[in-house]
Short mmCIF file of C-alpha atoms and ligand atoms in Angstrom, two decimals:
data_model
loop_
_atom_site.label_atom_id
_atom_site.label_comp_id
_atom_site.label_asym_id
_atom_site.label_seq_id
_atom_site.Cartn_x
_atom_site.Cartn_y
_atom_site.Cartn_z
CA MET T 1024 0.00 0.00 0.00
CA HIS T 1025 1.13 3.54 -0.66
CA ILE T 1026 1.41 5.86 2.31
CA GLU T 1027 -1.42 8.06 0.93
CA THR T 1028 -3.73 5.01 0.99
CA ASP T 1029 -2.63 4.09 4.52
CA LEU T 1030 -3.46 7.63 5.60
CA VAL T 1031 -7.03 7.13 4.44
CA HIS T 1032 -7.69 3.53 5.46
CA PHE T 1033 -5.36 2.46 8.25
CA GLY T 1034 -6.46 2.62 11.88
CA ARG T 1035 -10.22 2.63 11.48
CA ASP T 1036 -12.85 -0.07 11.09
CA ALA T 1037 -16.27 1.19 10.02
CA GLU T 1038 -17.82 -2.24 10.58
CA LYS T 1039 -17.06 -2.03 14.28
CA GLN T 1040 -18.74 1.40 14.35
CA PHE T 1041 -22.11 0.39 12.81
CA GLY T 1042 -20.85 1.50 9.37
CA PHE T 1043 -19.92 5.01 10.46
CA VAL T 1044 -16.71 6.03 8.74
CA ASN T 1045 -15.01 7.64 11.73
CA THR T 1046 -14.57 6.06 15.14
CA PRO T 1047 -16.24 8.30 17.73
CA ALA T 1048 -14.45 9.45 20.88
CA TYR T 1049 -14.57 6.82 23.60
CA ARG T 1050 -14.66 8.96 26.71
CA GLY T 1051 -13.99 6.88 29.76
CA SER T 1052 -11.98 6.10 32.85
CA THR T 1053 -13.40 2.73 33.96
CA VAL T 1054 -13.23 -0.30 31.69
CA VAL T 1055 -15.19 -3.24 33.09
CA HIS T 1056 -14.24 -6.87 32.64
CA ARG T 1057 -16.57 -9.86 33.09
CA THR T 1058 -14.09 -12.27 34.62
CA LEU T 1059 -11.07 -12.15 36.87
CA ALA T 1060 -9.14 -14.11 34.25
CA SER T 1061 -9.86 -11.52 31.56
CA LEU T 1062 -8.84 -8.57 33.77
CA GLU T 1063 -5.66 -10.27 34.97
CA ALA T 1064 -4.69 -11.35 31.45
CA ALA T 1065 -5.09 -7.77 30.21
CA MET T 1066 -2.97 -6.41 33.09
CA LEU T 1067 -0.28 -8.99 32.52
CA ALA T 1068 -0.01 -8.27 28.81
CA HIS T 1069 0.13 -4.47 29.23
CA PRO T 1070 1.48 -2.48 27.37
CA HIS T 1071 1.21 -4.97 24.51
CA SER T 1072 -2.35 -6.09 25.30
CA SER T 1073 -5.08 -5.58 22.72
CA ASP T 1074 -7.64 -5.37 25.55
CA PHE T 1075 -8.46 -2.21 27.46
CA ILE T 1076 -7.86 -1.84 31.19
CA TYR T 1077 -8.22 1.78 32.23
CA GLY T 1078 -8.85 5.00 30.30
CA LEU T 1079 -5.41 6.32 31.15
CA LEU T 1080 -3.61 3.32 29.67
CA GLY T 1081 -5.28 3.26 26.27
CA THR T 1082 -8.59 3.94 24.50
CA PRO T 1083 -9.83 2.77 21.09
CA ASN T 1084 -8.95 6.27 19.84
CA SER T 1085 -5.38 6.35 21.16
CA ARG T 1086 -4.81 2.84 19.80
CA GLU T 1087 -6.11 3.77 16.34
CA LEU T 1088 -3.87 6.81 16.19
CA GLU T 1089 -0.85 4.92 17.54
CA GLY T 1090 -1.45 2.14 15.02
CA LEU T 1091 -1.56 4.59 12.12
CA LEU T 1092 1.58 6.42 13.27
CA ALA T 1093 3.53 3.17 13.71
CA GLN T 1094 2.40 1.99 10.28
CA LEU T 1095 3.46 5.25 8.56
CA ASP T 1096 6.87 5.36 10.23
CA GLY T 1097 7.52 1.61 10.01
CA GLY T 1098 7.83 1.35 13.81
CA ALA T 1099 6.98 -1.42 16.26
CA GLY T 1100 4.50 0.91 17.94
CA ALA T 1101 3.80 4.41 19.17
CA VAL T 1102 2.58 6.20 22.25
CA VAL T 1103 0.40 9.30 21.90
CA VAL T 1104 0.54 11.95 24.61
CA GLN T 1105 -0.93 15.34 25.40
CA SER T 1106 1.56 17.53 23.50
CA GLY T 1107 4.63 17.42 21.34
CA LEU T 1108 6.63 18.69 24.28
CA ALA T 1109 5.36 15.83 26.46
CA ALA T 1110 6.56 13.44 23.73
CA VAL T 1111 10.02 15.07 23.77
CA HIS T 1112 10.13 14.82 27.55
CA ILE T 1113 9.09 11.15 27.57
CA ALA T 1114 11.56 10.10 24.84
CA LEU T 1115 14.34 11.64 26.95
CA ALA T 1116 13.38 10.95 30.56
CA ALA T 1117 12.08 7.40 30.01
CA ASN T 1118 15.51 6.39 28.79
CA LEU T 1119 17.75 8.32 31.20
CA SER T 1120 18.84 7.83 34.79
CA HIS T 1121 20.94 9.70 37.32
CA GLY T 1122 24.55 9.91 36.08
CA ASP T 1123 23.75 9.59 32.36
CA HIS T 1124 24.89 12.02 29.66
CA VAL T 1125 22.92 13.29 26.65
CA LEU T 1126 24.16 14.75 23.37
CA MET T 1127 21.64 17.36 22.26
CA VAL T 1128 21.66 19.21 18.94
CA ASP T 1129 22.22 22.95 19.37
CA THR T 1130 19.42 23.84 16.94
CA THR T 1131 16.73 22.05 18.88
CA TYR T 1132 13.31 23.50 19.75
CA GLY T 1133 13.78 25.98 22.64
CA PRO T 1134 11.60 24.16 25.22
CA THR T 1135 13.50 20.91 24.50
CA ARG T 1136 16.62 22.75 25.70
CA ARG T 1137 14.74 23.78 28.82
CA ILE T 1138 13.95 20.13 29.53
CA CYS T 1139 17.69 19.42 29.42
CA ASP T 1140 18.79 22.47 31.38
CA ALA T 1141 16.04 22.51 33.99
CA VAL T 1142 14.51 19.05 34.33
CA LEU T 1143 17.29 16.62 33.37
CA THR T 1144 19.90 18.57 35.32
CA ARG T 1145 17.84 18.10 38.48
CA MET T 1146 17.61 14.36 37.70
CA GLY T 1147 21.42 14.27 37.64
CA VAL T 1148 21.64 13.92 33.85
CA SER T 1149 24.18 16.14 32.05
CA THR T 1150 23.85 17.54 28.52
CA THR T 1151 26.39 18.52 25.87
CA TYR T 1152 25.09 20.57 22.94
CA TYR T 1153 26.59 19.82 19.52
CA ASN T 1154 26.71 21.52 16.13
CA PRO T 1155 23.93 20.28 13.79
CA SER T 1156 26.39 19.75 10.92
CA ILE T 1157 28.59 17.38 12.95
CA GLY T 1158 27.68 14.08 11.22
CA ALA T 1159 29.84 11.08 12.18
CA ASP T 1160 32.22 13.38 14.10
CA ILE T 1161 29.68 13.17 16.91
CA ALA T 1162 31.92 10.34 18.18
CA ALA T 1163 34.35 12.98 19.49
CA HIS T 1164 31.72 14.13 21.99
CA PHE T 1165 31.04 10.73 23.51
CA GLN T 1166 31.66 10.32 27.21
CA PRO T 1167 31.79 6.96 28.99
CA ASN T 1168 28.28 7.70 30.39
CA THR T 1169 26.70 8.93 27.12
CA LYS T 1170 23.33 7.22 26.93
CA LEU T 1171 21.39 9.05 24.24
CA ILE T 1172 21.87 11.27 21.18
CA TYR T 1173 19.03 13.61 20.35
CA MET T 1174 18.60 15.13 16.90
CA GLU T 1175 16.09 17.52 15.39
CA SER T 1176 16.15 17.59 11.63
CA PRO T 1177 15.80 20.10 10.15
CA GLY T 1178 16.63 22.23 13.18
CA SER T 1179 14.39 24.92 14.60
CA LEU T 1180 14.69 28.46 13.17
CA THR T 1181 17.49 27.85 10.63
CA PHE T 1182 16.56 24.41 9.26
CA GLU T 1183 19.89 22.59 9.15
CA VAL T 1184 19.32 18.98 8.04
CA GLN T 1185 21.33 16.55 10.14
CA ASP T 1186 23.13 13.47 8.86
CA VAL T 1187 20.75 11.20 10.78
CA ARG T 1188 22.14 8.11 9.06
CA ALA T 1189 25.75 8.74 10.08
CA ILE T 1190 24.89 9.83 13.62
CA SER T 1191 22.58 6.90 14.35
CA GLU T 1192 25.15 4.48 12.92
CA VAL T 1193 27.81 5.79 15.32
CA ALA T 1194 25.28 5.65 18.16
CA ARG T 1195 24.27 2.06 17.42
CA ALA T 1196 27.92 0.94 17.23
CA ARG T 1197 28.48 2.39 20.74
CA GLY T 1198 25.24 1.06 22.25
CA VAL T 1199 23.86 4.60 22.57
CA LEU T 1200 20.19 5.35 21.89
CA SER T 1201 19.25 7.78 19.12
CA VAL T 1202 16.15 9.96 18.93
CA VAL T 1203 15.07 12.42 16.24
CA ASP T 1204 12.39 15.08 16.40
CA SER T 1205 10.93 14.91 12.89
CA THR T 1206 8.04 17.30 13.38
CA TRP T 1207 8.93 19.42 10.33
CA ALA T 1208 8.56 16.41 8.02
CA PRO T 1209 5.66 14.04 8.70
CA ALA T 1210 6.33 10.38 7.82
CA LEU T 1211 5.06 11.06 4.31
CA TYR T 1212 8.27 13.04 3.70
CA CYS T 1213 10.79 11.43 6.05
CA LYS T 1214 10.99 8.10 7.90
CA PRO T 1215 13.85 8.41 10.38
CA LEU T 1216 13.51 4.82 11.66
CA ALA T 1217 14.59 3.67 8.19
CA LEU T 1218 17.65 5.94 8.56
CA GLY T 1219 18.63 4.01 11.69
CA VAL T 1220 17.25 5.86 14.73
CA ASP T 1221 15.60 4.18 17.70
CA TYR T 1222 12.82 6.69 18.36
CA VAL T 1223 10.99 9.36 16.35
CA VAL T 1224 9.30 12.25 18.14
CA ARG T 1225 6.45 14.04 16.40
CA ALA T 1226 4.46 17.07 17.52
CA LEU T 1227 1.13 16.07 15.96
CA THR T 1228 -0.06 19.54 16.94
CA LYS T 1229 1.45 20.75 13.64
CA TYR T 1230 0.71 19.13 10.27
CA GLU T 1231 -0.97 15.94 11.44
CA GLY T 1232 -3.65 17.91 13.31
CA GLY T 1233 -3.43 20.54 10.62
CA SER T 1234 -5.98 23.04 11.93
CA SER T 1235 -4.34 24.71 14.96
CA ASP T 1236 -7.08 23.33 17.18
CA LEU T 1237 -5.31 20.64 19.19
CA LEU T 1238 -2.12 19.81 21.09
CA LEU T 1239 -0.79 16.28 20.73
CA GLY T 1240 2.49 14.43 20.45
CA ALA T 1241 3.84 10.96 19.75
CA VAL T 1242 6.92 8.85 20.26
CA ILE T 1243 7.29 6.10 17.69
CA ALA T 1244 9.63 3.23 18.60
CA ARG T 1245 11.75 0.95 16.44
CA THR T 1246 11.27 -2.21 18.55
CA PRO T 1247 8.68 -3.56 21.04
CA GLU T 1248 11.25 -3.25 23.87
CA LEU T 1249 11.91 0.41 23.08
CA LEU T 1250 8.16 0.99 22.91
CA ARG T 1251 7.64 -0.60 26.32
CA THR T 1252 10.07 1.84 27.94
CA VAL T 1253 8.30 4.96 26.66
CA LYS T 1254 4.77 3.58 27.03
CA LEU T 1255 5.26 2.63 30.70
CA TYR T 1256 6.84 6.01 31.44
CA ALA T 1257 3.93 7.80 29.73
CA ASP T 1258 1.52 5.71 31.85
CA ASP T 1259 3.40 6.72 35.00
CA LEU T 1260 3.07 10.38 34.05
CA GLY T 1261 -0.63 9.96 33.35
CA SER T 1262 -0.08 11.72 30.04
CA LEU T 1263 -2.12 9.70 27.52
CA ALA T 1264 -3.73 11.80 24.77
CA HIS T 1265 -7.42 12.61 25.26
CA PRO T 1266 -9.84 10.65 23.05
CA GLU T 1267 -11.32 13.77 21.41
CA ASP T 1268 -7.85 14.98 20.46
CA CYS T 1269 -7.06 11.59 18.90
CA VAL T 1270 -10.28 11.80 16.87
CA LEU T 1271 -9.41 15.32 15.67
CA CYS T 1272 -5.86 14.28 14.83
CA LEU T 1273 -7.00 11.21 12.89
CA ARG T 1274 -9.45 13.40 10.98
CA GLY T 1275 -6.59 15.77 10.14
CA MET T 1276 -4.34 12.95 9.04
CA ARG T 1277 -6.83 11.59 6.52
CA SER T 1278 -6.17 14.72 4.42
CA LEU T 1279 -2.49 15.11 5.32
CA ALA T 1280 -1.12 14.10 1.92
CA VAL T 1281 -3.07 16.71 -0.05
CA ARG T 1282 -2.44 19.45 2.49
CA LEU T 1283 1.29 18.79 2.54
CA GLN T 1284 1.45 18.83 -1.25
CA HIS T 1285 -0.22 22.24 -1.24
CA HIS T 1286 2.08 23.58 1.51
CA ALA T 1287 5.13 22.29 -0.42
CA THR T 1288 4.19 23.82 -3.77
CA SER T 1289 3.16 27.17 -2.31
CA THR T 1290 6.21 27.37 -0.08
CA MET T 1291 8.56 26.80 -3.00
CA THR T 1292 6.79 29.56 -4.96
CA VAL T 1293 7.05 32.03 -2.06
CA ALA T 1294 10.64 31.00 -1.20
CA ARG T 1295 11.81 31.57 -4.79
CA TRP T 1296 10.02 34.93 -4.91
CA LEU T 1297 11.75 35.92 -1.67
CA GLN T 1298 15.12 34.94 -3.14
CA SER T 1299 14.53 37.41 -5.95
CA ARG T 1300 13.94 40.33 -3.57
CA ALA T 1301 16.54 42.98 -2.74
CA GLU T 1302 15.38 43.04 0.91
CA VAL T 1303 16.41 39.39 1.37
CA VAL T 1304 19.95 38.11 2.07
CA ARG T 1305 19.26 34.36 2.46
CA VAL T 1306 16.36 31.93 2.50
CA PHE T 1307 16.77 28.91 4.79
CA TYR T 1308 14.73 26.16 3.17
CA PRO T 1309 16.40 22.79 2.52
CA ALA T 1310 14.38 22.17 -0.65
CA LEU T 1311 16.13 25.12 -2.36
CA GLU T 1312 19.22 24.12 -4.36
CA THR T 1313 21.09 27.04 -2.77
CA ASP T 1314 20.50 25.82 0.80
CA SER T 1315 23.55 24.34 2.56
CA SER T 1316 21.44 21.32 3.62
CA HIS T 1317 20.03 20.62 0.16
CA ALA T 1318 22.12 17.49 -0.58
CA LEU T 1319 21.22 15.81 2.72
CA TRP T 1320 17.58 16.81 2.33
CA LYS T 1321 17.53 15.27 -1.15
CA ARG T 1322 19.07 12.06 0.16
CA ASP T 1323 16.74 11.54 3.15
CA PHE T 1324 13.48 13.38 2.43
CA THR T 1325 10.84 12.95 -0.25
CA GLY T 1326 9.26 16.36 0.29
CA ALA T 1327 9.48 19.68 2.09
CA THR T 1328 6.86 21.42 4.17
CA GLY T 1329 5.80 25.01 4.79
CA LEU T 1330 8.15 26.30 7.49
CA PHE T 1331 11.34 28.21 6.69
CA SER T 1332 13.27 31.36 7.54
CA VAL T 1333 14.47 34.47 5.74
CA GLU T 1334 17.38 36.70 6.68
CA LEU T 1335 16.69 40.31 5.74
CA ARG T 1336 19.16 43.04 4.96
CA PRO T 1337 20.01 45.13 8.05
CA THR T 1338 17.05 47.29 8.94
CA SER T 1339 15.68 49.03 12.01
CA ARG T 1340 13.58 47.22 14.61
CA GLU T 1341 10.89 49.84 14.04
CA GLY T 1342 10.85 48.94 10.33
CA VAL T 1343 10.45 45.24 11.13
CA ALA T 1344 7.66 46.06 13.60
CA ARG T 1345 5.91 48.15 10.91
CA MET T 1346 6.19 45.23 8.49
CA LEU T 1347 4.89 42.62 10.94
CA ASP T 1348 2.17 44.75 12.51
CA GLY T 1349 0.63 45.58 9.14
CA MET T 1350 0.48 42.10 7.59
CA ARG T 1351 -2.92 41.16 6.26
CA TYR T 1352 -2.66 37.35 6.10
CA PHE T 1353 0.59 36.46 7.88
CA ARG T 1354 -0.17 36.67 11.59
CA MET T 1355 2.32 36.39 14.44
CA GLY T 1356 2.00 33.06 16.22
CA TYR T 1357 4.30 30.27 17.30
CA SER T 1358 2.63 26.96 16.56
CA TRP T 1359 2.72 26.22 12.84
CA GLY T 1360 1.36 23.46 10.59
CA GLY T 1361 -2.20 24.77 10.38
CA TYR T 1362 -3.92 26.12 7.28
CA GLU T 1363 -2.97 29.72 8.08
CA SER T 1364 0.22 31.61 7.22
CA LEU T 1365 2.39 32.88 10.05
CA MET T 1366 5.46 35.03 10.57
CA ILE T 1367 7.59 35.66 13.65
CA LEU T 1368 10.81 37.51 14.35
CA ALA T 1369 13.38 34.94 15.53
CA ASP T 1370 16.82 35.18 17.13
CA PRO T 1371 18.88 31.95 17.07
CA ASN T 1372 21.53 33.55 19.30
CA ARG T 1373 19.10 33.60 22.21
CA VAL T 1374 19.21 29.81 22.39
CA ARG T 1375 22.44 28.50 20.81
CA THR T 1376 25.62 27.72 22.69
CA ALA T 1377 27.54 25.28 20.45
CA SER T 1378 27.19 26.71 16.95
CA ASP T 1379 27.74 30.19 15.60
CA TRP T 1380 24.91 32.17 14.17
CA ARG T 1381 25.94 35.35 12.42
CA ALA T 1382 23.59 37.63 10.59
CA ASP T 1383 23.63 41.40 10.23
CA GLY T 1384 19.92 41.66 9.57
CA PRO T 1385 16.81 40.23 11.26
CA LEU T 1386 15.58 36.66 10.79
CA LEU T 1387 11.92 36.02 10.06
CA ARG T 1388 10.41 32.54 10.37
CA LEU T 1389 7.51 32.01 8.00
CA HIS T 1390 4.85 29.35 7.74
CA ILE T 1391 3.10 29.19 4.39
CA GLY T 1392 -0.52 28.19 4.80
CA LEU T 1393 -3.16 27.16 2.30
CA GLU T 1394 -3.99 30.65 1.02
CA HIS T 1395 -3.37 31.51 -2.65
CA THR T 1396 0.29 32.39 -3.18
CA ASP T 1397 -0.58 35.56 -5.15
CA ASP T 1398 -2.27 36.94 -2.02
CA LEU T 1399 0.64 35.91 0.22
CA ILE T 1400 3.21 37.44 -2.12
CA GLU T 1401 1.23 40.68 -2.31
CA ASP T 1402 1.07 40.74 1.50
CA LEU T 1403 4.85 40.22 1.73
CA SER T 1404 5.53 42.80 -0.95
CA ASN T 1405 3.45 45.40 0.92
CA GLY T 1406 5.25 44.39 4.11
CA PHE T 1407 8.66 45.02 2.55
CA ALA T 1408 7.47 48.47 1.49
CA ARG T 1409 6.87 49.27 5.20
CA LEU T 1410 10.47 48.32 6.17
CA ALA T 1411 11.91 51.62 4.92
C1 PLP Q 2859 10.22 20.81 16.42
C2 PLP Q 2859 9.19 20.83 17.50
N1 PLP Q 2859 9.12 19.83 18.36
C3 PLP Q 2859 8.20 19.80 19.35
C4 PLP Q 2859 7.31 20.83 19.50
C5 PLP Q 2859 6.33 20.80 20.65
O1 PLP Q 2859 5.03 20.59 20.22
P1 PLP Q 2859 3.75 21.03 21.09
O2 PLP Q 2859 3.45 22.44 20.73
O3 PLP Q 2859 2.70 20.06 20.67
O4 PLP Q 2859 4.13 20.87 22.53
C6 PLP Q 2859 7.34 21.90 18.63
C7 PLP Q 2859 6.39 23.04 18.77
O5 PLP Q 2859 6.51 24.07 18.17
C8 PLP Q 2859 8.31 21.91 17.59
O6 PLP Q 2859 8.40 22.94 16.72
#
């Protein structure tokens, strides 16, 4: 089956729902069993049981979504939790203990850094940040207690694609776990498990949900043993995704392929237009031939999505504020992946410690939504006129 067909058919069974196409939300805490044997068998088999035990440990909706995600990524299974950030947290903390060391990419999502600096530090876990372009040279950063390498590809704000293949190969050879946050590219465009990683983290809040109306995350595991570790930790945190959110996310995913295609085509049109503008110094979008990550992107991805950044020529902060404040369609907001276009002013230097970021002008991060590109380009063109 092609992935587009899986997106439509996998993880639902109309016959079990009286012929209704979508599985409704199963709200519930208590799950009753008829016999002691049935209840005890379900408990014993958890987390690999197909029976239900308690609303916090799994619902028909969480199982459908987890099944679809595992199928798309080619994983042994998945766990769905209440946000992308919860998924990041679980992938890290479930696998780490006091005294362990983590290698974390410097271009990671800001709150992921906070988990390392605030939460893991208190657990007695140390973190070393590394340059996203490091590739197999990651080996130089290994310590005897290194337990896990965390990647995010492409990275937040400046979209460096990592050599996930080389890094996970080095990790595997040393018995170190590897995790990649692949939120930018849903499984339709990148399958990191096939590149060799142990876990994929996805903020389903973005493209999978697709409508900016839910928060949800997932960790997809390569093997049943790896799945067990994150699933039991998620159970302990009481962080299972709510049934309604799973229903909304599954609804979003049924149309993911067509939405992504639209985002990709429109984004390339806008990115190329931006490249032609005198106000622009650089466009950071791996699908562009001029991008420093283009070769790696071409090797490991089958598509590009709608999030990228633009470095402008030096200009005043007042000018940037005039541009942003007056936009008609691009609104300022952080969480991307919905149908609407967004733009924020970003500063990589506020978060990085292990890789240089030098730019004379401001950096804008854009998300290209599903509007017509002529309207978006007109909006940007008018915005540039307000810079002066
Ligand atoms: C790369 C990446 N990972 C994880 C997250 C966290 O997702 P959520 O907003 O669902 O917590 C985000 C959110 O912006 C993100 O951009």
